[in-house]
C-alpha cells in the first residue's frame, strides 16, 4: 500500500486523471448527464495546460508535437467523444510519468556513484582516538581509519602493513586488489575485511571519487543534439497527421473522422524516445567503465571518422619496465639482476623502482644491501652479498667502479642502467616503456569498425614513436609535438569528427580541441580528465573501442525508436481514416505505441549487444591493476 501512495505522490497528474476517470465512471451510473461536464472540463483544462507549455516551446524556437495532443483533445470534445478525450489526457500524463520512470531506470547505473559518495571520515586524532568528521574537513597529511567493507573516503597512502580493496567502481576491475604500506589508495574503493589506516594526500574536492562524481552529475544533466534532431521531426510529422485527418474528414464528411485520426497520432516517440535511448546508452557506458560527460558526444562517436592517440601512458603503459638483462664477464643474468635490484632497494629513483619490480616479477629473492650511498644524478653504490656493487648511468659507473663501460646497442625508446661489481664491468639492465598488450588489437578493432584514419601524435622523438606505431599498426605518426602542435595536428585532420585519446597534462589542450576527447583516467592527470568528453576509468585502452561501439548502438536505437513510433502511428492513422477505429480505442492504441517506443529506446541500456571482444593476456590483466605508488625521483638517469 505504501508503494501505491508513493507512486501517487510521484506522479500527481496521472493520479488526478485516474481519479477524474473513476468519478466519471461512478457518475455514468448515477448521473449520466454530468459525465460530459466532468470529463470535458478536466480534459479542456489539461489541454490548456499543454497549450501553455507548447507556446513556451514555440517562443524558445522549438516546434513541439504537443500540438497534436492539444488538437486531438479539442476535436474529441467538439464531437462529443469525452471518454476518448480523457484517454488522451491519460496518455499525456502517463507519457510524462513513463519518461520520468524510463530515464530514472536508465540513469540508475550512471548515478550510483553519486548516491554512494562517502560523506564522513573516521579521523585519527593525535591521541589516537577516532572522531567522525565531514570528508570536506579532512586536511592533507591527516590520517583516517577505514573500517571493514567501508568506502575509502579520500585519496591517500596506505599506512597499515597491507590491505585488500575492491576498485570495481573506479576501474571496472572485478578482482580484489592487494596493496602494502606506501601504496596509493583511491577514494571510492571498497575496503576488505580488515580495518586499515591511510594518510590523506588529497582533500575531498580533489580526490578521485569526487572528480568522478562531478563527471557523472554533468553527464546526467546533459541534453543531446539528437534530441534536437528529434524535435525537427515534429513539423513534418504534425503536418502529415493534420493532412491525413483533414482528408479523412473531407472524404467522409464526418468531423468525427478527424478526431479518430488525431488520437492515434502519438508524439511520444519524438518527445521521449531519443532522450531515453541516449540516457540508456550513457548508463551502459558507465557500467563498462566509461563516463560520458555530455550526451552530445554519443552522436559524434556515431559519426567518428578519425582516431588520434597519444603514445606514453595511452598506447604504452607509461612507466619503465625491465625488458632485457645483458650480463658481461662471469656473471649470469639471474645474479646480475639480484645484485642490481638488491642495491636499488635503497634508492628512491623511478628507475630503481622499475628494476626492483622487474626482479620481483622474475621471482628473485632480494638481499639486504649494506653501506648504501646514493649520488644525485648518478647512481647507487652498496655492498650486496659481500661484493661492492655500483649501479647507475654510464659515466657514474665508469668513474665510481673504475672500469670501462661500453656503449650498449639500444633500440629507440630503450635506456640502460649499468652495473659494476668489485671493480669489474658486470653488464647492464635495459628498461623500456612497454606497449600495452591490448593496444594493437584496439587499433585493429577500430579499423574493423570502419575507422579509416588512425594516427599517433606524441612529443617523443621520431624513432621511438615509429617503433611503437609499428607494433600497434599505426602508419600516420606525428612525432616531436608540443601541446600546440598536437592541437594543430588534430584540427588539420580532414576526416571528421576526430576522436583524441590521451592521458597526460600535455594532452589536455588537444583533448579539448578534438571533436571528442577521451582521457585514460586510471593513471592520467586531472587536467586531461577535466578537458575530455569521455573518461575511461579502467587502465585498458581496449575500452576505447567498446565506447565507440556503445555510441554507435545508442544513436541507432534512438533513431529506431523514433521511426518505429512514427511508422506505427501512420499505419494506425490510415486505419482510422476508414472509421474502423473508434476514438476511445484509438486513444488506447496510442498509449501502446508510446510504451513500445520507450521500451525500444531502453534497449540501448541492455546487455544484448555482442561487442567484438578484445583478447586480454595476463600482462594486460596486470596493467588493469593499479600500479604501486612510484617513488619520488631524486636524481636523473639517462640512457647510455
Coordinates of C-alpha atoms in Angstrom, one line a residue:
X1 CA 0.0 0.0 0.0
X2 CA 2.8 2.4 0.8
X3 CA 4.2 1.9 -2.7
X4 CA 0.9 2.8 -4.2
X5 CA 0.9 6.1 -2.2
X6 CA 4.5 6.8 -3.1
X7 CA 3.7 6.3 -6.8
X8 CA 0.6 8.6 -6.5
X9 CA 2.8 11.3 -4.9
X10 CA 5.5 10.8 -7.6
X11 CA 3.1 11.2 -10.5
X12 CA 0.3 13.6 -9.4
X13 CA -1.1 14.3 -12.8
X14 CA -1.6 10.6 -13.5
X15 CA -3.3 10.2 -10.2
X16 CA -5.6 13.2 -10.8
X17 CA -6.5 11.9 -14.3
X18 CA -7.3 8.4 -12.9
X19 CA -9.4 10.0 -10.1
X20 CA -11.4 12.0 -12.6
X21 CA -12.0 8.9 -14.8
X22 CA -13.1 7.0 -11.7
X23 CA -15.5 9.7 -10.7
X24 CA -16.9 9.8 -14.2
X25 CA -17.4 6.1 -14.1
X26 CA -19.4 6.3 -11.0
X27 CA -21.4 9.2 -12.4
X28 CA -22.2 7.3 -15.6
X29 CA -24.4 5.0 -13.4
X30 CA -25.8 7.7 -11.1
X31 CA -25.9 11.0 -13.1
X32 CA -25.0 10.2 -16.7
X33 CA -25.8 13.8 -17.8
X34 CA -22.9 15.0 -15.6
X35 CA -20.2 12.9 -17.2
X36 CA -19.6 15.2 -20.2
X37 CA -19.2 18.1 -17.9
X38 CA -16.7 16.3 -15.6
X39 CA -14.6 14.8 -18.4
X40 CA -15.0 17.8 -20.8
X41 CA -13.9 20.4 -18.2
X42 CA -11.0 18.4 -17.0
X43 CA -9.8 17.4 -20.5
X44 CA -10.1 21.1 -21.6
X45 CA -8.1 22.2 -18.6
X46 CA -5.4 19.7 -19.3
X47 CA -5.4 20.8 -23.0
X48 CA -4.9 24.4 -21.9
X49 CA -2.0 23.3 -19.6
X50 CA -0.4 21.5 -22.6
X51 CA -1.1 24.5 -24.9
X52 CA 0.7 26.9 -22.5
X53 CA 3.8 24.6 -22.4
X54 CA 3.6 24.4 -26.2
X55 CA 3.5 28.2 -26.6
X56 CA 6.6 28.4 -24.3
X57 CA 8.4 26.0 -26.6
X58 CA 7.4 28.0 -29.7
X59 CA 8.8 31.1 -28.1
X60 CA 12.1 29.4 -27.4
X61 CA 12.3 28.4 -31.0
X62 CA 11.2 24.8 -30.7
X63 CA 8.2 23.3 -32.5
X64 CA 6.8 20.8 -30.2
X65 CA 4.5 17.9 -31.2
X66 CA 2.2 18.6 -28.2
X67 CA 0.1 20.5 -30.7
X68 CA -1.2 17.1 -32.0
X69 CA -2.4 16.1 -28.5
X70 CA -4.0 19.6 -27.9
X71 CA -5.8 19.4 -31.3
X72 CA -6.9 15.8 -30.6
X73 CA -8.3 16.7 -27.2
X74 CA -10.1 19.7 -28.7
X75 CA -11.5 17.8 -31.6
X76 CA -12.8 14.9 -29.4
X77 CA -14.5 17.3 -27.1
X78 CA -16.0 19.1 -30.0
X79 CA -17.6 15.9 -31.5
X80 CA -18.7 14.7 -28.1
X81 CA -16.1 11.9 -27.6
X82 CA -15.4 12.8 -24.0
X83 CA -14.1 9.4 -22.9
X84 CA -11.6 9.5 -25.8
X85 CA -10.6 13.0 -24.6
X86 CA -10.0 11.5 -21.2
X87 CA -7.9 8.7 -22.5
X88 CA -5.7 11.2 -24.5
X89 CA -5.2 13.2 -21.3
X90 CA -4.2 9.9 -19.6
X91 CA -1.7 9.4 -22.4
X92 CA -0.2 12.8 -21.9
X93 CA 0.2 12.5 -18.2
X94 CA 1.2 8.8 -18.4
X95 CA 3.7 9.7 -21.1
X96 CA 5.3 12.2 -18.7
X97 CA 5.4 9.6 -16.0
X98 CA 6.8 7.0 -18.3
X99 CA 9.5 9.4 -19.4
X100 CA 10.5 10.1 -15.8
X101 CA 10.5 6.4 -14.9
X102 CA 12.4 5.3 -18.0
X103 CA 15.0 8.0 -17.7
X104 CA 15.3 7.1 -14.0
X105 CA 15.9 3.5 -14.8
X106 CA 18.5 4.4 -17.5
X107 CA 20.3 6.7 -15.1
X108 CA 20.4 4.2 -12.3
X109 CA 23.9 2.9 -13.0
X110 CA 25.1 6.3 -14.1
X111 CA 24.2 8.0 -10.8
X112 CA 25.1 5.1 -8.5
X113 CA 28.5 6.7 -7.8
X114 CA 26.8 9.9 -6.6
X115 CA 24.5 8.1 -4.2
X116 CA 27.4 6.1 -2.8
X117 CA 29.7 9.1 -2.3
X118 CA 31.3 8.9 1.1
X119 CA 30.1 11.8 3.4
X120 CA 32.1 11.2 6.6
X121 CA 35.6 10.1 7.5
X122 CA 36.9 8.4 10.7
X123 CA 39.7 10.9 11.6
X124 CA 42.5 9.6 13.8
X125 CA 43.4 12.3 16.3
X126 CA 46.8 13.0 17.9
X127 CA 45.8 11.0 21.0
X128 CA 44.8 8.0 18.7
X129 CA 41.1 8.4 19.3
X130 CA 38.7 8.3 16.4
X131 CA 36.4 11.2 15.6
X132 CA 33.8 11.2 12.7
X133 CA 34.0 14.4 10.6
X134 CA 32.8 15.6 7.3
X135 CA 35.1 14.5 4.5
X136 CA 35.5 18.1 3.4
X137 CA 37.0 18.9 6.8
X138 CA 39.9 16.4 6.5
X139 CA 43.2 18.1 5.6
X140 CA 46.1 16.6 3.6
X141 CA 48.5 14.7 5.9
X142 CA 45.9 13.7 8.4
X143 CA 45.2 10.0 9.0
X144 CA 41.8 8.3 8.7
X145 CA 40.6 4.9 9.7
X146 CA 38.7 2.9 7.1
X147 CA 36.7 0.1 8.7
X148 CA 36.0 -3.3 7.1
X149 CA 33.8 -3.1 3.9
X150 CA 33.6 0.7 4.0
X151 CA 34.2 3.0 1.1
X152 CA 37.6 4.8 1.2
X153 CA 36.6 8.5 1.7
X154 CA 39.7 10.3 0.3
X155 CA 42.8 9.6 -1.8
X156 CA 45.7 8.6 0.4
X157 CA 48.7 6.4 1.0
X158 CA 48.2 3.1 2.9
X159 CA 49.8 3.3 6.4
X160 CA 48.8 -0.2 7.5
X161 CA 51.1 -3.1 6.5
X162 CA 48.6 -4.4 3.9
X163 CA 45.1 -4.2 2.7
X164 CA 42.7 -5.6 0.1
X165 CA 40.5 -3.2 -1.9
X166 CA 37.6 -3.5 -4.4
X167 CA 38.3 -1.0 -7.2
X168 CA 35.3 -2.0 -9.4
X169 CA 33.5 1.3 -9.1
X170 CA 36.7 3.1 -10.2
X171 CA 38.4 0.9 -12.7
X172 CA 36.0 -1.9 -13.6
X173 CA 38.5 -4.4 -12.2
X174 CA 36.4 -7.2 -10.8
X175 CA 39.2 -8.9 -8.7
X176 CA 40.2 -7.5 -5.3
X177 CA 43.5 -5.7 -5.3
X178 CA 46.1 -6.2 -2.6
X179 CA 48.2 -3.3 -1.5
X180 CA 51.0 -2.8 1.0
X181 CA 52.2 0.1 3.1
X182 CA 53.1 3.1 0.9
X183 CA 50.8 2.2 -2.0
X184 CA 48.2 4.7 -3.2
X185 CA 44.6 4.0 -2.3
X186 CA 41.9 6.0 -4.2
X187 CA 38.7 7.2 -2.7
X188 CA 35.7 5.2 -3.9
X189 CA 37.5 1.9 -3.5
X190 CA 35.8 -0.5 -1.0
X191 CA 37.9 -1.8 1.8
X192 CA 38.2 -5.5 2.5
X193 CA 37.6 -7.5 5.7
X194 CA 40.1 -5.7 7.9
X195 CA 40.3 -2.1 9.1
X196 CA 43.2 0.0 7.6
X197 CA 44.7 3.4 8.1
X198 CA 45.5 5.8 5.3
X199 CA 47.3 9.1 5.2
X200 CA 45.4 11.6 3.2
X201 CA 47.2 13.0 0.1
X202 CA 44.3 15.0 -1.4
X203 CA 41.4 16.9 0.0
X204 CA 37.9 15.6 -0.7
X205 CA 37.2 18.1 -3.6
X206 CA 40.4 16.9 -5.4
X207 CA 40.1 13.2 -4.7
X208 CA 39.5 10.6 -7.4
X209 CA 35.9 9.8 -6.4
X210 CA 34.8 13.3 -6.2
X211 CA 36.1 14.1 -9.6
X212 CA 34.2 11.1 -11.0
X213 CA 31.1 12.2 -9.2
X214 CA 31.3 15.6 -10.8
X215 CA 31.6 14.0 -14.2
X216 CA 28.6 11.8 -13.6
X217 CA 26.4 14.7 -12.5
X218 CA 27.4 16.6 -15.6
X219 CA 26.6 13.6 -17.8
X220 CA 23.2 13.1 -16.2
X221 CA 22.2 16.7 -16.8
X222 CA 23.3 16.9 -20.4
X223 CA 21.0 17.1 -23.5
X224 CA 22.0 15.6 -26.8
X225 CA 21.8 17.2 -30.3
X226 CA 20.0 14.0 -31.3
X227 CA 17.1 15.3 -29.2
X228 CA 17.1 18.5 -31.2
X229 CA 17.1 16.4 -34.3
X230 CA 14.0 14.6 -33.0
X231 CA 12.4 18.0 -32.4
X232 CA 12.9 18.7 -36.1
X233 CA 10.8 15.7 -36.9
X234 CA 7.9 17.4 -35.2
X235 CA 6.9 19.8 -38.0
X236 CA 6.6 17.3 -40.9
X237 CA 5.0 14.7 -38.6
X238 CA 2.4 17.2 -37.3
X239 CA 1.7 18.4 -40.9
X240 CA 1.3 14.8 -42.1
X241 CA -1.1 13.9 -39.2
X242 CA -3.2 17.0 -39.8
X243 CA -3.3 16.4 -43.5
X244 CA -4.4 12.8 -43.1
X245 CA -7.1 13.8 -40.5
X246 CA -8.3 16.7 -42.8
X247 CA -8.5 14.4 -45.9
X248 CA -10.4 11.8 -43.8
X249 CA -12.9 14.5 -42.7
X250 CA -13.3 15.8 -46.2
X251 CA -13.7 12.4 -47.8
X252 CA -16.2 11.1 -45.2
X253 CA -17.9 14.4 -44.4
X254 CA -17.9 13.4 -40.8
X255 CA -15.9 15.6 -38.4
X256 CA -15.7 12.6 -36.0
X257 CA -13.2 11.0 -38.5
X258 CA -10.8 14.0 -37.9
X259 CA -10.7 13.2 -34.2
X260 CA -10.3 9.5 -34.8
X261 CA -7.2 10.1 -36.8
X262 CA -5.6 12.5 -34.5
X263 CA -6.0 10.4 -31.4
X264 CA -3.5 7.9 -32.8
X265 CA -1.0 10.5 -33.9
X266 CA 1.2 9.8 -31.0
X267 CA 4.0 12.4 -30.3
X268 CA 5.8 10.3 -27.6
X269 CA 8.3 8.6 -29.8
X270 CA 9.6 12.0 -30.8
X271 CA 9.3 13.6 -27.3
X272 CA 10.9 10.9 -25.2
X273 CA 12.2 8.0 -27.4
X274 CA 15.5 9.7 -28.3
X275 CA 16.4 11.1 -24.8
X276 CA 15.6 7.8 -23.1
X277 CA 17.8 6.0 -25.6
X278 CA 20.7 8.4 -25.0
X279 CA 20.4 8.2 -21.2
X280 CA 20.3 4.4 -21.5
X281 CA 23.4 4.4 -23.7
X282 CA 25.3 6.6 -21.2
X283 CA 24.2 4.2 -18.4
X284 CA 25.6 1.2 -20.4
X285 CA 28.9 3.1 -21.0
X286 CA 29.1 3.8 -17.2
X287 CA 28.7 0.1 -16.4
X288 CA 31.6 -0.6 -18.8
X289 CA 33.8 2.0 -17.1
X290 CA 33.4 4.9 -19.5
X291 CA 31.9 8.2 -18.1
X292 CA 30.5 10.2 -20.9
X293 CA 30.3 13.8 -19.9
X294 CA 27.8 15.0 -22.5
X295 CA 25.2 13.0 -24.4
X296 CA 26.1 15.1 -27.5
X297 CA 29.3 13.0 -27.5
X298 CA 27.3 9.9 -28.4
X299 CA 26.2 11.3 -31.8
X300 CA 29.8 12.4 -32.6
X301 CA 31.1 9.0 -31.7
X302 CA 28.5 7.5 -34.1
X303 CA 29.9 9.6 -37.0
X304 CA 33.6 9.4 -36.0
X305 CA 36.0 9.0 -38.9
X306 CA 39.4 9.5 -37.3
X307 CA 41.0 8.4 -34.0
X308 CA 44.2 10.0 -32.7
X309 CA 46.3 8.5 -29.9
X310 CA 48.9 9.9 -27.6
X311 CA 51.8 7.4 -27.1
X312 CA 53.1 7.5 -23.5
X313 CA 50.5 6.2 -21.0
X314 CA 47.9 5.6 -23.7
X315 CA 49.3 3.1 -26.2
X316 CA 52.2 2.3 -23.8
X317 CA 52.0 1.7 -20.0
X318 CA 53.6 5.0 -19.2
X319 CA 56.1 3.6 -16.7
X320 CA 59.6 2.0 -17.4
X321 CA 59.8 -1.8 -17.2
X322 CA 62.7 -4.2 -17.1
X323 CA 62.8 -5.8 -20.5
X324 CA 66.3 -7.2 -21.0
X325 CA 69.3 -8.3 -18.9
X326 CA 72.7 -8.2 -20.6
X327 CA 75.4 -9.7 -18.3
X328 CA 79.1 -9.2 -19.0
X329 CA 82.1 -11.2 -17.7
X330 CA 81.4 -14.2 -15.5
X331 CA 78.0 -13.2 -14.0
X332 CA 74.9 -14.8 -15.3
X333 CA 71.7 -12.9 -15.8
X334 CA 70.0 -14.0 -12.6
X335 CA 72.9 -13.0 -10.4
X336 CA 73.2 -9.6 -12.2
X337 CA 69.5 -8.9 -11.5
X338 CA 69.8 -10.0 -7.9
X339 CA 72.8 -7.8 -7.2
X340 CA 71.4 -4.8 -9.0
X341 CA 68.0 -4.9 -7.5
X342 CA 69.5 -5.6 -4.1
X343 CA 71.4 -2.3 -4.3
X344 CA 68.5 -0.4 -5.9
X345 CA 66.1 -1.3 -3.0
X346 CA 67.7 1.6 -1.1
X347 CA 67.1 4.1 -3.9
X348 CA 64.1 6.4 -4.3
X349 CA 64.6 6.8 -8.1
X350 CA 61.8 5.7 -10.5
X351 CA 64.3 3.5 -12.4
X352 CA 65.3 1.8 -9.2
X353 CA 61.6 1.1 -8.6
X354 CA 61.3 -0.4 -12.1
X355 CA 64.3 -2.7 -11.5
X356 CA 63.1 -3.9 -8.1
X357 CA 59.6 -4.6 -9.6
X358 CA 61.2 -6.4 -12.5
X359 CA 63.3 -8.6 -10.2
X360 CA 60.4 -9.4 -8.0
X361 CA 58.3 -10.4 -11.1
X362 CA 61.1 -12.8 -12.1
X363 CA 60.9 -14.4 -8.6
X364 CA 64.3 -13.1 -7.5
X365 CA 64.9 -13.0 -3.7
X366 CA 66.4 -9.7 -2.9
X367 CA 69.3 -9.5 -0.4
X368 CA 69.6 -6.7 2.1
X369 CA 72.1 -4.0 1.0
X370 CA 74.8 -2.6 3.3
X371 CA 76.8 0.7 3.2
X372 CA 74.5 2.3 0.7
X373 CA 75.5 5.6 -0.8
X374 CA 73.3 7.4 -3.4
X375 CA 74.6 10.2 -5.6
X376 CA 72.2 12.7 -7.1
X377 CA 72.1 12.4 -10.9
X378 CA 74.4 9.5 -10.8
X379 CA 73.5 6.2 -9.1
X380 CA 74.0 4.0 -6.1
X381 CA 76.9 2.2 -4.5
X382 CA 76.3 -0.6 -2.0
X383 CA 77.6 -3.8 -0.6
X384 CA 75.4 -6.7 -1.6
X385 CA 76.1 -10.3 -0.7
X386 CA 79.6 -9.3 0.3
X387 CA 80.6 -7.6 -3.0
X388 CA 80.8 -4.0 -3.9
X389 CA 78.1 -3.0 -6.4
X390 CA 77.9 0.2 -8.4
X391 CA 74.7 0.9 -10.3
X392 CA 73.7 3.9 -12.4
X393 CA 74.3 5.7 -15.6
X394 CA 77.3 5.1 -17.8
X395 CA 79.6 7.9 -16.7
X396 CA 78.9 7.3 -13.0
X397 CA 79.7 3.6 -13.1
X398 CA 82.8 4.2 -15.1
X399 CA 84.0 6.8 -12.5
X400 CA 83.0 5.0 -9.3
X401 CA 83.8 1.5 -10.5
X402 CA 87.0 2.4 -12.2
X403 CA 86.0 0.4 -15.3
X404 CA 85.5 0.9 -19.0
X405 CA 81.8 0.9 -19.8
X406 CA 81.0 0.0 -23.4
X407 CA 78.1 1.8 -25.2
X408 CA 75.2 -0.6 -25.4
X409 CA 73.2 -1.0 -28.6
X410 CA 69.8 0.3 -27.7
X411 CA 66.6 0.3 -29.8
X412 CA 64.5 3.5 -29.9
X413 CA 62.8 4.1 -26.6
X414 CA 65.2 2.0 -24.5
X415 CA 67.6 3.1 -21.8
X416 CA 70.3 1.2 -19.9
X417 CA 71.3 1.0 -16.2
X418 CA 74.9 -0.1 -16.0
X419 CA 76.4 -2.2 -13.2
X420 CA 80.0 -2.8 -11.9
X421 CA 80.8 -5.5 -9.4
X422 CA 84.1 -5.4 -7.4
X423 CA 85.8 -3.2 -9.9
X424 CA 84.7 -5.1 -13.0
X425 CA 82.0 -4.2 -15.5
X426 CA 79.2 -6.7 -15.0
X427 CA 76.7 -5.6 -17.7
X428 CA 73.5 -3.6 -17.9
X429 CA 69.8 -3.8 -17.5
X430 CA 67.6 -2.4 -20.3
X431 CA 64.3 -0.7 -19.5
X432 CA 61.6 0.5 -21.8
X433 CA 58.1 1.8 -21.7
X434 CA 56.3 -1.2 -22.9
X435 CA 53.4 -1.2 -25.4
X436 CA 50.1 -2.1 -23.8
X437 CA 49.1 -5.7 -24.5
X438 CA 45.7 -4.6 -25.9
X439 CA 46.9 -1.6 -28.0
X440 CA 47.4 -3.4 -31.3
X441 CA 44.0 -5.1 -31.0
X442 CA 42.4 -1.8 -30.1
X443 CA 43.7 -0.2 -33.3
X444 CA 42.7 -3.2 -35.4
X445 CA 39.2 -3.2 -33.7
X446 CA 38.7 0.5 -34.6
X447 CA 39.6 -0.2 -38.2
X448 CA 37.2 -3.2 -38.2
X449 CA 34.5 -0.8 -37.0
X450 CA 35.0 1.4 -40.1
X451 CA 37.5 4.0 -38.7
X452 CA 39.6 4.7 -41.8
X453 CA 42.2 7.0 -40.3
X454 CA 44.2 6.3 -37.1
X455 CA 47.2 8.5 -36.2
X456 CA 49.6 9.0 -33.3
X457 CA 50.5 12.4 -32.0
X458 CA 53.3 12.5 -29.5
X459 CA 56.1 14.6 -28.1
X460 CA 58.6 11.7 -28.3
X461 CA 61.3 11.6 -30.9
X462 CA 60.6 10.1 -34.4
X463 CA 62.4 6.8 -33.9
X464 CA 60.8 6.0 -30.6
X465 CA 57.3 6.9 -31.9
X466 CA 57.8 4.9 -35.1
X467 CA 58.9 1.8 -33.1
X468 CA 55.6 1.9 -31.0
X469 CA 53.5 2.8 -34.0
X470 CA 54.8 -0.2 -36.0
X471 CA 53.9 -2.5 -33.1
X472 CA 50.3 -1.3 -32.8
X473 CA 49.6 -0.9 -36.5
X474 CA 49.6 2.9 -37.0
X475 CA 51.0 4.4 -40.2
X476 CA 50.4 8.1 -39.6
X477 CA 52.8 9.3 -36.9
X478 CA 53.3 13.0 -35.8
X479 CA 56.4 13.0 -33.5
X480 CA 58.1 15.7 -31.6
X481 CA 54.9 17.6 -31.0
X482 CA 54.5 20.3 -28.3
X483 CA 50.9 20.7 -26.9
X484 CA 50.2 23.4 -29.5
X485 CA 51.5 21.1 -32.3
X486 CA 49.1 18.4 -31.2
X487 CA 46.2 20.8 -31.3
X488 CA 47.2 21.9 -34.8
X489 CA 47.6 18.3 -36.0
X490 CA 44.1 17.3 -34.8
X491 CA 42.5 20.4 -36.2
X492 CA 44.0 19.9 -39.6
X493 CA 42.7 16.3 -40.0
X494 CA 40.2 16.4 -42.9
X495 CA 38.3 13.2 -42.0
X496 CA 36.0 14.3 -39.2
X497 CA 34.8 14.0 -36.5
X498 CA 38.1 13.4 -34.8
X499 CA 38.4 11.5 -31.5
X500 CA 41.6 12.1 -29.5
X501 CA 42.7 9.6 -26.8
X502 CA 45.3 10.7 -24.2
X503 CA 46.2 10.9 -20.5
X504 CA 48.8 13.5 -19.6
X505 CA 48.7 17.1 -18.7
X506 CA 50.2 17.9 -22.1
X507 CA 47.2 16.2 -23.7
X508 CA 44.6 18.5 -22.0
X509 CA 44.6 21.1 -24.8
X510 CA 44.2 18.6 -27.6
X511 CA 41.5 16.7 -25.8
X512 CA 39.6 19.9 -25.5
X513 CA 40.2 20.8 -29.2
X514 CA 39.2 17.4 -30.6
X515 CA 35.6 16.7 -31.6
X516 CA 35.6 14.1 -28.9
X517 CA 38.3 13.8 -26.2
X518 CA 38.8 10.5 -24.4
X519 CA 41.0 10.5 -21.3
X520 CA 42.6 7.4 -19.7
X521 CA 41.9 8.3 -16.1
X522 CA 43.5 5.4 -14.2
X523 CA 47.0 6.9 -14.5
X524 CA 46.2 10.1 -16.2
X525 CA 46.2 13.7 -15.0
X526 CA 43.3 15.6 -13.6
X527 CA 43.8 18.3 -16.3
X528 CA 43.3 15.7 -19.0
X529 CA 40.3 14.3 -17.3
X530 CA 38.7 17.7 -17.0
X531 CA 39.3 18.5 -20.6
X532 CA 37.9 15.3 -22.0
X533 CA 34.4 14.4 -23.2
X534 CA 34.8 10.7 -22.2
X535 CA 36.7 9.4 -19.2
X536 CA 37.9 5.8 -19.3
X537 CA 38.2 4.5 -15.7
X538 CA 39.9 1.1 -16.2
X539 CA 43.5 1.1 -17.2
X540 CA 42.7 -0.6 -20.5
X541 CA 42.9 1.2 -23.9
X542 CA 40.6 -1.5 -25.3
X543 CA 37.7 0.2 -23.6
X544 CA 38.0 2.9 -26.3
X545 CA 36.7 0.6 -29.0
X546 CA 33.9 -0.6 -26.7
X547 CA 32.9 3.0 -26.1
X548 CA 32.8 3.7 -29.9
X549 CA 30.5 0.6 -30.3
X550 CA 28.2 1.8 -27.5
X551 CA 27.9 5.3 -29.0
X552 CA 27.0 3.9 -32.4
X553 CA 24.4 1.5 -31.0
X554 CA 22.9 4.2 -28.8
X555 CA 22.3 6.5 -31.8
X556 CA 21.0 3.6 -33.9
X557 CA 18.5 2.7 -31.2
X558 CA 17.4 6.3 -30.7
X559 CA 16.6 6.6 -34.4
X560 CA 14.9 3.3 -34.5
X561 CA 12.6 4.3 -31.6
X562 CA 11.6 7.4 -33.5
X563 CA 10.9 5.7 -36.8
X564 CA 9.1 2.7 -35.2
X565 CA 6.8 5.1 -33.4
X566 CA 6.2 7.2 -36.5
X567 CA 5.6 4.1 -38.7
X568 CA 3.1 2.5 -36.3
X569 CA 1.4 5.8 -35.8
X570 CA 1.0 6.5 -39.5
X571 CA -0.3 2.9 -40.0
X572 CA -2.9 3.5 -37.3
X573 CA -3.9 6.9 -38.8
X574 CA -4.5 5.3 -42.1
X575 CA -6.7 2.6 -40.5
X576 CA -8.6 5.4 -38.6
X577 CA -9.4 7.1 -41.9
X578 CA -11.8 4.2 -42.6
X579 CA -13.7 4.7 -39.4
X580 CA -12.7 1.3 -38.2
X581 CA -11.0 2.7 -35.0
X582 CA -13.4 4.4 -32.5
X583 CA -11.8 7.3 -30.8
X584 CA -11.6 5.6 -27.4
X585 CA -9.9 2.5 -29.0
X586 CA -7.5 4.7 -30.9
X587 CA -6.5 6.6 -27.8
X588 CA -5.6 3.3 -26.0
X589 CA -3.7 2.1 -29.1
X590 CA -1.8 5.4 -29.0
X591 CA -0.7 4.6 -25.4
X592 CA 0.5 1.2 -26.5
X593 CA 2.7 2.8 -29.2
X594 CA 4.2 5.1 -26.6
X595 CA 5.1 2.2 -24.4
X596 CA 6.6 0.4 -27.5
X597 CA 8.8 3.4 -28.3
X598 CA 10.1 3.7 -24.8
X599 CA 10.7 0.0 -24.4
X600 CA 12.7 0.0 -27.7
X601 CA 14.7 3.0 -26.6
X602 CA 15.7 1.2 -23.3
X603 CA 17.4 -1.4 -25.4
X604 CA 20.4 0.9 -25.6
X605 CA 21.0 0.1 -21.9
X606 CA 20.6 -3.6 -22.2
X607 CA 23.2 -6.3 -22.2
X608 CA 22.2 -7.8 -25.6
X609 CA 25.0 -6.1 -27.5
X610 CA 27.6 -8.5 -28.7
X611 CA 30.7 -6.5 -28.8
X612 CA 33.8 -7.9 -30.5
X613 CA 35.8 -8.9 -27.5
X614 CA 39.4 -7.9 -27.3
X615 CA 41.6 -10.8 -26.0
X616 CA 43.5 -10.0 -22.9
X617 CA 46.7 -11.6 -21.9
X618 CA 48.0 -11.9 -18.4
X619 CA 50.1 -8.9 -18.9
X620 CA 47.0 -6.9 -20.0
X621 CA 45.2 -8.0 -16.8
X622 CA 48.2 -6.9 -14.8
X623 CA 48.0 -3.5 -16.5
X624 CA 44.4 -3.1 -15.3
X625 CA 45.5 -3.3 -11.7
X626 CA 46.7 -0.1 -10.1
X627 CA 50.5 0.2 -10.2
X628 CA 52.4 0.6 -6.9
X629 CA 53.0 4.1 -5.9
X630 CA 56.1 5.4 -7.7
X631 CA 58.9 6.5 -5.5
X632 CA 59.7 10.2 -5.8
X633 CA 62.6 10.9 -8.1
X634 CA 65.6 12.5 -6.5
X635 CA 68.1 12.1 -9.3
X636 CA 68.1 11.9 -13.1
X637 CA 69.5 9.0 -15.1
X638 CA 69.8 9.0 -18.8
X639 CA 70.1 6.3 -21.4
X640 CA 73.6 5.4 -22.4

